[in-house]
Amino acid sequence: MKILKTLSLFLLSGICLNAQEKSGVPFDPSIRHGVLTNGITYYIKHNEEPKERASFYFAQNVGSVLEKESQRGLAHFLEHMAFNGLEHFPQKKMLEYLEKNGIKFGSEINAFTSFDETVYNISKVPVTNEKLLDSTLLVLHDWSGSLSLTEQEIDAERGVINEEWRTRNTPGFRVSEKVWTEGVMQGSVYAERMPIGLMDVVNNFKYDELRDYYKRWYRPDQQAVIVTGDIDVDAMESKIKKVFSSIPLKKDLPERKDFDVSLDGDINFIASLDKEIGSTSIEFIVRNKAKKRKGYDYLDHEILKNVVSYILNNRYKEQTVKKDCPALSVRYSCSNFIRPLDILGLYIQPKTDKEPESFEFALTELLRFVRHGATEGELQRAKLSIKNSSLSYLKNKDKISSDRYAQQIYEHFFIRNPLPDVTREVNYTVDHLETITNADILAYMRTIYKEEDIVIALKGSSEHTHPAKDEFIKRFKKVNAQELSPYTDTTDDQPLIAADLKEQPVVKTTEITGLDARRYTLGNGAKIIVYPTPHDKDRIYMQAYSPGGSSLLDRDLLPSADVATYIASQSGLGSFDKIALEKKLAGTDTSLELSIDELAESLSGNSTKSDIEVLFQKIYLSFEAPRFDREAYDLAMESFTKNLEQRQKYKKSILQDSMSLALTAHHARTLVFNRGFLDRIAFEKLENIYTDRFRGIDDFTFVFVGDIDEAQLLKLAQKYIGNIKPDKRTEKYVDHHYGPAEGKTALRVVEAMETPQATVNMIFKGKMAYSFEHRLKVGMVGQLLQKACHDVIREEEGGSYGVGARAVLNDIPEAQYTISVGFDCNPDMVDRLVKVVYDQVDKLSDTIDTEDFKEVKESMIKARKEAVNTNSYWMNVLTSHVFYGRDILTLDDYIHAVNAITPAAIKKTAGLMRKNADVVEGVLVPQN
C-alpha cells in the first residue's frame, strides 16, 4: 500500500472560448455526480477501457494531518485495517471473496494514505457478475463506517506496519525526510505528521485511539464513491443511492479544517547526511503559499507551468552535457508539495567535489530565465511539443483507462480543480498555447521566484566533508546580485538524412498463420512483419531482433558491450549530437532504444502515426550513422562512477552481486557492477562492438503492431530499412551454460545498518522440457506459492510487509524453470521465515488448496481476457512466434488449456520442480 502519493498530472485544458465567455469550466457531462443527503459524494462514468470491467474507488478527504500526537501513524494503520475485517466480511473474507473472482490484492485491490487523503480501490471488477458488483459496493459501504477493528486483528497488524516502516526507511528516505520535515514543511503541522507515523505509537497505542480516529474522520461528509467502467450509469446510480444513503452522518463531529504553513522569510540550510548514502545531491527550494485557483485561471496556470518546465529542463539538459559544466544533471520542477504549499525546486547532481560550483551554475541559469525568459525558438518548440502530445492524447481518448479516469475524479473531489471532458480540455490547451508570450513567462516566474523562504539542502554521506552553509549563501547572494545576459539558443537546419534514399523492392510476402499479419522480405534480406490492430489509436509499436548478442563476444569486451548502445544514444545520430537532435525533432513523438543482450541484438520503439517516418529515420541512422562522442562517453563514465558510489553504500546490492555470481557458479563471463567493471570499459572498443553487433540488416526481423496504414508503413520500410546494408551472415547465439552449483548454495551477507533489516532472496532452478502446458503449470505453481507465502509470512507471522514469489519456464537458451521468492523481514525471524518458504514449496507437491487453485485459474483467465485488447500482448505473441517459434493460441485455446489443468497435475509439477532444483539461498542480515 502506497504511503506517500505522487500525484501524476493529467492533461489540463478546457474549451475554446472568448475571454468574455470564461465564466467557468464546464464539468465533464459524461460523469454523473451528486451528493446524498448524508453528505456522501458520488461520481459515475461509463468507460470501456478495459471492456467488461469496472473500477471502484473510495476517496476520503482525511489523512495523517488530522491525527493527534497520540495517534501518529494511525491514519495509515487504519487503512491497513480496512482489509482485516468488515461488518459484512469478517476477518479476511473480503479479500478471499474478491480474489476468488480473479481480482488480485496488490495490483487490483489496494489503498494509499497521504497527509490529507486516503483512497481505496478495487479495480478491473468483471461487470458480467451482478452479484460481484453488488458485493464490491458493499465493501465500499463497510469502509465508510463499518470496520470491525477487533483487538486481535489490530495486534496482528502491528508487526506488518513495523515491517513496512523497516522496508521504507531506506537511506534515501531518511535524508529526504529530514529535508521535508525540517525545511520544506517547517512551520506547519505537516512536519510532525509523516503518514508512516512513529513506531512507538504503532506498537503501543490503545485500541480506542484507533477507533477514535475512525469515528471522528471516517464519515459521509468527507467521502466519495467513484465508479468508472463498462457499466450502466443509471443502474449504478440507483445501486449507490440504495447502498450508501442509509449511512448516518453523526452529530457534533469536529470540523475538517484546512491547515496552513507559516513562512518566515529565512534562508534555511540543511545538511542531511547519512553514512549509508553514497553520492551527494543538492536541492534548492523556494516555498510559496498555495493559491486556490479556480476555473480557467487554474487551467491557464497549469499550461504555462508545463511550458516553463519544458523549456527550463531542456535548457539544463543542453548545458549539463558540456564538458566544463560542474553538474552532471539538474532538474527543475514547480509543484504543490502539500495542500497549503507550492514549491519551486532545483534538484542537482554535482560532479565530484563540485558542490558549490554546481549550485551556482543551476541557480545562475534559473535566474537567467527569471530575468529574460525564453528565446522565441525555445517557446515555439515547447508549444509544439505540448500541442502534439495533447492532440495524440485526444486521438487515443477511447483507450484512457477507467483507473485513470477515477484518479482524475478523486483529485477533483479533493481540491475542486476543473474537470472538463477530454475533447474540450485538449481543444482549450491547443488554443491557449498560441496566446502564451514571453511576457507571460516573465510574469509567471516573478510569482514563484523570490530571495526569501528558501531551503538549500545538501544530501550526502556523513563520512565525507562537505561545504558549509556559508559557502552556499555566498554563492546565492552572488548570483542574485550579478548581471546576466539572455540565453543563446542554437539550432541546426540541415536535414536529418541528406542522402536521397529510394524505395527498395519487396522480394517475398507470406502470411502469418493464425493472425491477419504479414511477413515482407526486402531486397537486402531484412524481414518486416506488420500487424494492424484497433487497440491504440495513433500509436505504432516496433520490436526487432537478431540472434547472437554478447554471447559471441570475447570476455574482455563484455563491459564495453554492456554500455555501447547507451553511449551511442547519448551521442546523437548522424550529424546531430544529442541536444541538436532533440531540438531538430521537437514536437515529434517517437522513441527508439537499441540493446546488446546476452543472446541477441534488439531494437524497441514506438511512434505516433503521424511521426512514423521519424522512427524509420532513427532506425536507418542507428545502423548507418551511429555516433560515439568522447564528451558523451566522459559524461557517462562520470555518471556511472556516481552510481557506483551510491551502489556501494546500498546494502542490498552486496547481496544482489553475491546472488548473481552464485547463480552462474562464478562463471568467468558473469558481470558485476563494480570498479573493475568500469575499468574494463574502453571508448576505443565501443564503436567496433556496436558496429559488429548491428552489422547486417539481413539478420534482423522487425515487428510492427498498432494503428498501422500497412501500405504507408511498408513504403517507409522499403525506403529506410531497405537501404541499410546487408552482411550476408546468419548468426546464432552461443549457450555458455550459466547455472548455479548443484544442490544448495547458501549465502549469508552481514552488513552494518542504520535500520536493522534482513533481506531474503531464494532461487530454485532446474531443467524441464518446454511446452505451453508445462509453462502454464509452472506459472500456476508460482502463483500458488505467492499466495501461500503471503498468507503465512505476512498475515500469520507478521514478519514482512510484502512477499514476492513467481515461477517461470523458459526455452531460451535451454528449457529451464526458475522459482524466485524474495522479501524483507525482521532479522530475528529470518531462519523461521526461510523455513516457511521451503515448507510451502514442499507442501505444493502434497496438497493443493481447492479454493486457492480455483482463484489462480480465475485470475489467469481474467488477466488474459483483459490482455487480448492491448498491443503489448499482441507484440509479445508475435515476437514469441517469429523470434522463438512458439505457437499462436486463441483466447479460447488459452482458457481451455488453463481449465484442463488439474490439482494432481500441479502437485506432480511442483514435486518435480522441488526435486530437480538447484537452490541459491541468499540472506542479508545486519551486523550484531
PDB file of C-alpha atoms in Angstrom, residues 25-225:
ATOM      1  CA  VAL A  25     -15.109  25.481 -16.975  1.00  0.00           C
ATOM      2  CA  PRO A  26     -17.954  23.082 -17.802  1.00  0.00           C
ATOM      3  CA  PHE A  27     -17.806  19.845 -15.823  1.00  0.00           C
ATOM      4  CA  ASP A  28     -17.393  16.677 -17.905  1.00  0.00           C
ATOM      5  CA  PRO A  29     -21.003  15.838 -18.873  1.00  0.00           C
ATOM      6  CA  SER A  30     -20.154  12.136 -19.203  1.00  0.00           C
ATOM      7  CA  ILE A  31     -19.596  11.919 -15.432  1.00  0.00           C
ATOM      8  CA  ARG A  32     -22.786  11.502 -13.394  1.00  0.00           C
ATOM      9  CA  HIS A  33     -22.305  13.070  -9.984  1.00  0.00           C
ATOM     10  CA  GLY A  34     -24.304  14.074  -6.970  1.00  0.00           C
ATOM     11  CA  VAL A  35     -24.389  14.327  -3.182  1.00  0.00           C
ATOM     12  CA  LEU A  36     -26.544  12.086  -0.991  1.00  0.00           C
ATOM     13  CA  THR A  37     -28.470  13.542   1.940  1.00  0.00           C
ATOM     14  CA  ASN A  38     -25.848  12.228   4.375  1.00  0.00           C
ATOM     15  CA  GLY A  39     -23.081  14.107   2.528  1.00  0.00           C
ATOM     16  CA  ILE A  40     -21.503  11.288   0.502  1.00  0.00           C
ATOM     17  CA  THR A  41     -20.471  12.472  -2.958  1.00  0.00           C
ATOM     18  CA  TYR A  42     -20.667  10.042  -5.857  1.00  0.00           C
ATOM     19  CA  TYR A  43     -19.251  10.038  -9.378  1.00  0.00           C
ATOM     20  CA  ILE A  44     -20.095   7.520 -12.121  1.00  0.00           C
ATOM     21  CA  LYS A  45     -18.592   7.336 -15.604  1.00  0.00           C
ATOM     22  CA  HIS A  46     -19.178   4.813 -18.370  1.00  0.00           C
ATOM     23  CA  ASN A  47     -15.859   3.810 -19.941  1.00  0.00           C
ATOM     24  CA  GLU A  48     -14.893   0.721 -21.936  1.00  0.00           C
ATOM     25  CA  GLU A  49     -11.163   0.514 -21.269  1.00  0.00           C
ATOM     26  CA  PRO A  50     -10.952  -2.290 -20.387  1.00  0.00           C
ATOM     27  CA  LYS A  51     -14.183  -3.802 -21.673  1.00  0.00           C
ATOM     28  CA  GLU A  52     -16.486  -5.634 -19.271  1.00  0.00           C
ATOM     29  CA  ARG A  53     -14.594  -4.243 -16.266  1.00  0.00           C
ATOM     30  CA  ALA A  54     -15.308  -1.548 -13.699  1.00  0.00           C
ATOM     31  CA  SER A  55     -13.112   0.147 -11.117  1.00  0.00           C
ATOM     32  CA  PHE A  56     -14.446   1.173  -7.702  1.00  0.00           C
ATOM     33  CA  TYR A  57     -12.700   3.887  -5.679  1.00  0.00           C
ATOM     34  CA  PHE A  58     -13.495   5.130  -2.207  1.00  0.00           C
ATOM     35  CA  ALA A  59     -11.911   8.541  -1.587  1.00  0.00           C
ATOM     36  CA  GLN A  60     -11.724  10.133   1.845  1.00  0.00           C
ATOM     37  CA  ASN A  61     -10.702  13.701   2.498  1.00  0.00           C
ATOM     38  CA  VAL A  62      -8.751  12.653   5.571  1.00  0.00           C
ATOM     39  CA  GLY A  63      -5.174  11.689   6.262  1.00  0.00           C
ATOM     40  CA  SER A  64      -2.326  11.842   8.737  1.00  0.00           C
ATOM     41  CA  VAL A  65      -2.564  15.626   9.196  1.00  0.00           C
ATOM     42  CA  LEU A  66      -5.722  15.048  11.279  1.00  0.00           C
ATOM     43  CA  GLU A  67      -4.018  12.796  13.813  1.00  0.00           C
ATOM     44  CA  LYS A  68      -3.496  13.761  17.439  1.00  0.00           C
ATOM     45  CA  GLU A  69       0.008  13.448  18.860  1.00  0.00           C
ATOM     46  CA  SER A  70      -1.018  10.113  20.401  1.00  0.00           C
ATOM     47  CA  GLN A  71      -2.271   8.892  17.007  1.00  0.00           C
ATOM     48  CA  ARG A  72       0.794   9.464  14.809  1.00  0.00           C
ATOM     49  CA  GLY A  73       0.657   6.710  12.212  1.00  0.00           C
ATOM     50  CA  LEU A  74      -2.919   5.648  12.888  1.00  0.00           C
ATOM     51  CA  ALA A  75      -4.409   7.095   9.686  1.00  0.00           C
ATOM     52  CA  HIS A  76      -2.160   4.712   7.782  1.00  0.00           C
ATOM     53  CA  PHE A  77      -2.745   1.915  10.301  1.00  0.00           C
ATOM     54  CA  LEU A  78      -6.489   2.329   9.780  1.00  0.00           C
ATOM     55  CA  GLU A  79      -6.022   1.953   6.032  1.00  0.00           C
ATOM     56  CA  HIS A  80      -4.467  -1.461   6.688  1.00  0.00           C
ATOM     57  CA  MET A  81      -7.334  -2.422   8.967  1.00  0.00           C
ATOM     58  CA  ALA A  82      -9.822  -1.849   6.167  1.00  0.00           C
ATOM     59  CA  PHE A  83      -8.580  -5.169   4.754  1.00  0.00           C
ATOM     60  CA  ASN A  84      -8.808  -7.012   8.076  1.00  0.00           C
ATOM     61  CA  GLY A  85     -12.483  -7.275   8.905  1.00  0.00           C
ATOM     62  CA  LEU A  86     -15.690  -5.534   7.835  1.00  0.00           C
ATOM     63  CA  GLU A  87     -19.274  -5.768   9.022  1.00  0.00           C
ATOM     64  CA  HIS A  88     -20.304  -7.922   6.054  1.00  0.00           C
ATOM     65  CA  PHE A  89     -16.890  -9.535   5.505  1.00  0.00           C
ATOM     66  CA  PRO A  90     -15.324 -10.595   8.826  1.00  0.00           C
ATOM     67  CA  GLN A  91     -11.551 -11.096   9.140  1.00  0.00           C
ATOM     68  CA  LYS A  92     -10.027 -11.718   5.664  1.00  0.00           C
ATOM     69  CA  LYS A  93     -13.303 -12.727   3.990  1.00  0.00           C
ATOM     70  CA  MET A  94     -13.407  -9.620   1.803  1.00  0.00           C
ATOM     71  CA  LEU A  95     -10.032 -10.374   0.207  1.00  0.00           C
ATOM     72  CA  GLU A  96     -10.857 -14.059  -0.078  1.00  0.00           C
ATOM     73  CA  TYR A  97     -14.121 -13.288  -1.866  1.00  0.00           C
ATOM     74  CA  LEU A  98     -12.609 -10.796  -4.323  1.00  0.00           C
ATOM     75  CA  GLU A  99      -9.587 -12.963  -5.083  1.00  0.00           C
ATOM     76  CA  LYS A 100     -11.826 -15.953  -5.793  1.00  0.00           C
ATOM     77  CA  ASN A 101     -13.312 -13.798  -8.532  1.00  0.00           C
ATOM     78  CA  GLY A 102      -9.876 -13.197 -10.052  1.00  0.00           C
ATOM     79  CA  ILE A 103      -9.265  -9.737  -8.519  1.00  0.00           C
ATOM     80  CA  LYS A 104      -5.735  -9.600  -7.134  1.00  0.00           C
ATOM     81  CA  PHE A 105      -4.663  -7.991  -3.878  1.00  0.00           C
ATOM     82  CA  GLY A 106      -1.878  -5.507  -4.513  1.00  0.00           C
ATOM     83  CA  SER A 107      -2.317  -4.893  -8.229  1.00  0.00           C
ATOM     84  CA  GLU A 108      -6.122  -4.544  -8.255  1.00  0.00           C
ATOM     85  CA  ILE A 109      -7.081  -4.214  -4.589  1.00  0.00           C
ATOM     86  CA  ASN A 110      -5.082  -1.527  -2.822  1.00  0.00           C
ATOM     87  CA  ALA A 111      -5.053   1.775  -0.951  1.00  0.00           C
ATOM     88  CA  PHE A 112      -2.813   4.689  -0.024  1.00  0.00           C
ATOM     89  CA  THR A 113      -2.657   7.196   2.800  1.00  0.00           C
ATOM     90  CA  SER A 114      -1.134  10.659   2.462  1.00  0.00           C
ATOM     91  CA  PHE A 115      -1.225  13.797   4.589  1.00  0.00           C
ATOM     92  CA  ASP A 116      -4.712  14.910   3.559  1.00  0.00           C
ATOM     93  CA  GLU A 117      -6.177  11.964   1.702  1.00  0.00           C
ATOM     94  CA  THR A 118      -6.912   8.253   1.939  1.00  0.00           C
ATOM     95  CA  VAL A 119      -8.017   6.348  -1.163  1.00  0.00           C
ATOM     96  CA  TYR A 120      -9.065   2.719  -1.543  1.00  0.00           C
ATOM     97  CA  ASN A 121      -9.592   0.922  -4.846  1.00  0.00           C
ATOM     98  CA  ILE A 122     -10.939  -2.332  -6.226  1.00  0.00           C
ATOM     99  CA  SER A 123     -10.092  -2.300  -9.917  1.00  0.00           C
ATOM    100  CA  LYS A 124     -11.000  -4.298 -13.014  1.00  0.00           C
ATOM    101  CA  VAL A 125     -14.069  -5.933 -11.480  1.00  0.00           C
ATOM    102  CA  PRO A 126     -15.893  -8.148 -14.042  1.00  0.00           C
ATOM    103  CA  VAL A 127     -19.231  -6.445 -14.746  1.00  0.00           C
ATOM    104  CA  THR A 128     -20.963  -9.551 -16.069  1.00  0.00           C
ATOM    105  CA  ASN A 129     -21.314 -10.796 -12.480  1.00  0.00           C
ATOM    106  CA  GLU A 130     -24.092  -8.692 -10.950  1.00  0.00           C
ATOM    107  CA  LYS A 131     -23.633 -10.213  -7.504  1.00  0.00           C
ATOM    108  CA  LEU A 132     -19.938  -9.292  -7.594  1.00  0.00           C
ATOM    109  CA  LEU A 133     -20.790  -5.652  -8.413  1.00  0.00           C
ATOM    110  CA  ASP A 134     -23.227  -5.525  -5.501  1.00  0.00           C
ATOM    111  CA  SER A 135     -20.684  -7.085  -3.145  1.00  0.00           C
ATOM    112  CA  THR A 136     -17.995  -4.626  -4.225  1.00  0.00           C
ATOM    113  CA  LEU A 137     -20.314  -1.724  -3.392  1.00  0.00           C
ATOM    114  CA  LEU A 138     -20.959  -3.393  -0.044  1.00  0.00           C
ATOM    115  CA  VAL A 139     -17.199  -3.382   0.631  1.00  0.00           C
ATOM    116  CA  LEU A 140     -17.113   0.367  -0.013  1.00  0.00           C
ATOM    117  CA  HIS A 141     -20.142   0.756   2.258  1.00  0.00           C
ATOM    118  CA  ASP A 142     -18.302  -1.027   5.062  1.00  0.00           C
ATOM    119  CA  TRP A 143     -15.165   1.036   4.512  1.00  0.00           C
ATOM    120  CA  SER A 144     -17.261   4.123   5.189  1.00  0.00           C
ATOM    121  CA  GLY A 145     -18.174   3.265   8.752  1.00  0.00           C
ATOM    122  CA  SER A 146     -18.251  -0.450   9.452  1.00  0.00           C
ATOM    123  CA  LEU A 147     -14.688  -1.630  10.019  1.00  0.00           C
ATOM    124  CA  SER A 148     -14.507  -4.370  12.642  1.00  0.00           C
ATOM    125  CA  LEU A 149     -11.321  -3.117  14.350  1.00  0.00           C
ATOM    126  CA  THR A 150     -11.054  -6.163  16.589  1.00  0.00           C
ATOM    127  CA  GLU A 151      -8.268  -6.213  19.129  1.00  0.00           C
ATOM    128  CA  GLN A 152      -6.874  -9.449  17.703  1.00  0.00           C
ATOM    129  CA  GLU A 153      -6.622  -8.053  14.172  1.00  0.00           C
ATOM    130  CA  ILE A 154      -5.163  -4.757  15.412  1.00  0.00           C
ATOM    131  CA  ASP A 155      -2.397  -6.544  17.298  1.00  0.00           C
ATOM    132  CA  ALA A 156      -1.681  -8.805  14.335  1.00  0.00           C
ATOM    133  CA  GLU A 157      -1.230  -5.790  12.044  1.00  0.00           C
ATOM    134  CA  ARG A 158       1.318  -4.002  14.262  1.00  0.00           C
ATOM    135  CA  GLY A 159       4.062  -6.300  13.008  1.00  0.00           C
ATOM    136  CA  VAL A 160       3.138  -5.727   9.370  1.00  0.00           C
ATOM    137  CA  ILE A 161       3.301  -1.946   9.849  1.00  0.00           C
ATOM    138  CA  ASN A 162       6.697  -2.293  11.510  1.00  0.00           C
ATOM    139  CA  GLU A 163       7.956  -4.265   8.545  1.00  0.00           C
ATOM    140  CA  GLU A 164       6.569  -1.672   6.135  1.00  0.00           C
ATOM    141  CA  TRP A 165       8.414   1.035   8.071  1.00  0.00           C
ATOM    142  CA  ARG A 166      11.560  -1.108   8.032  1.00  0.00           C
ATOM    143  CA  THR A 167      11.275  -1.620   4.264  1.00  0.00           C
ATOM    144  CA  ARG A 168      10.681   2.058   3.512  1.00  0.00           C
ATOM    145  CA  ASN A 169      13.182   3.547   5.969  1.00  0.00           C
ATOM    146  CA  THR A 170      15.997   3.489   3.414  1.00  0.00           C
ATOM    147  CA  PRO A 171      18.984   5.853   3.492  1.00  0.00           C
ATOM    148  CA  GLY A 172      17.439   7.849   0.659  1.00  0.00           C
ATOM    149  CA  PHE A 173      14.166   8.205   2.514  1.00  0.00           C
ATOM    150  CA  ARG A 174      15.891   9.203   5.755  1.00  0.00           C
ATOM    151  CA  VAL A 175      17.823  12.094   4.200  1.00  0.00           C
ATOM    152  CA  SER A 176      14.765  13.239   2.240  1.00  0.00           C
ATOM    153  CA  GLU A 177      12.539  13.105   5.312  1.00  0.00           C
ATOM    154  CA  LYS A 178      14.878  15.441   7.175  1.00  0.00           C
ATOM    155  CA  VAL A 179      14.724  17.950   4.307  1.00  0.00           C
ATOM    156  CA  TRP A 180      10.918  17.709   4.215  1.00  0.00           C
ATOM    157  CA  THR A 181      10.270  17.972   7.944  1.00  0.00           C
ATOM    158  CA  GLU A 182      12.984  20.452   8.932  1.00  0.00           C
ATOM    159  CA  GLY A 183      12.914  22.509   5.759  1.00  0.00           C
ATOM    160  CA  VAL A 184      10.117  22.276   3.217  1.00  0.00           C
ATOM    161  CA  MET A 185       7.231  21.746   5.660  1.00  0.00           C
ATOM    162  CA  GLN A 186       8.714  23.715   8.534  1.00  0.00           C
ATOM    163  CA  GLY A 187       6.122  25.907  10.193  1.00  0.00           C
ATOM    164  CA  SER A 188       3.218  23.523   9.676  1.00  0.00           C
ATOM    165  CA  VAL A 189       1.610  20.570  11.426  1.00  0.00           C
ATOM    166  CA  TYR A 190       2.509  18.514   8.346  1.00  0.00           C
ATOM    167  CA  ALA A 191       6.135  18.399   9.509  1.00  0.00           C
ATOM    168  CA  GLU A 192       5.018  16.316  12.503  1.00  0.00           C
ATOM    169  CA  ARG A 193       2.602  14.057  10.657  1.00  0.00           C
ATOM    170  CA  MET A 194       4.525  11.880   8.205  1.00  0.00           C
ATOM    171  CA  PRO A 195       1.985   9.218   7.158  1.00  0.00           C
ATOM    172  CA  ILE A 196       4.030   6.202   8.298  1.00  0.00           C
ATOM    173  CA  GLY A 197       3.990   7.709  11.795  1.00  0.00           C
ATOM    174  CA  LEU A 198       6.040   6.718  14.831  1.00  0.00           C
ATOM    175  CA  MET A 199       6.678   3.051  15.552  1.00  0.00           C
ATOM    176  CA  ASP A 200       6.484   3.760  19.261  1.00  0.00           C
ATOM    177  CA  VAL A 201       2.875   4.830  18.695  1.00  0.00           C
ATOM    178  CA  VAL A 202       2.160   1.941  16.325  1.00  0.00           C
ATOM    179  CA  ASN A 203       3.465  -0.602  18.835  1.00  0.00           C
ATOM    180  CA  ASN A 204       1.792   0.797  21.929  1.00  0.00           C
ATOM    181  CA  PHE A 205      -1.393   2.712  21.100  1.00  0.00           C
ATOM    182  CA  LYS A 206      -4.553   1.783  22.958  1.00  0.00           C
ATOM    183  CA  TYR A 207      -7.236   0.227  20.800  1.00  0.00           C
ATOM    184  CA  ASP A 208      -9.625   3.120  21.374  1.00  0.00           C
ATOM    185  CA  GLU A 209      -7.116   5.609  19.921  1.00  0.00           C
ATOM    186  CA  LEU A 210      -7.588   3.957  16.525  1.00  0.00           C
ATOM    187  CA  ARG A 211     -11.341   3.709  16.973  1.00  0.00           C
ATOM    188  CA  ASP A 212     -11.463   7.379  17.987  1.00  0.00           C
ATOM    189  CA  TYR A 213      -9.728   8.475  14.772  1.00  0.00           C
ATOM    190  CA  TYR A 214     -12.049   6.241  12.780  1.00  0.00           C
ATOM    191  CA  LYS A 215     -15.229   7.588  14.376  1.00  0.00           C
ATOM    192  CA  ARG A 216     -14.138  11.222  14.087  1.00  0.00           C
ATOM    193  CA  TRP A 217     -12.960  11.240  10.497  1.00  0.00           C
ATOM    194  CA  TYR A 218     -14.392   8.306   8.502  1.00  0.00           C
ATOM    195  CA  ARG A 219     -17.754   9.900   7.840  1.00  0.00           C
ATOM    196  CA  PRO A 220     -20.026  10.574   4.861  1.00  0.00           C
ATOM    197  CA  ASP A 221     -19.391  14.313   4.511  1.00  0.00           C
ATOM    198  CA  GLN A 222     -15.699  13.605   3.781  1.00  0.00           C
ATOM    199  CA  GLN A 223     -16.211  10.633   1.457  1.00  0.00           C
ATOM    200  CA  ALA A 224     -16.725   9.991  -2.243  1.00  0.00           C
ATOM    201  CA  VAL A 225     -17.772   6.853  -4.096  1.00  0.00           C
TER     202      VAL A 225
END
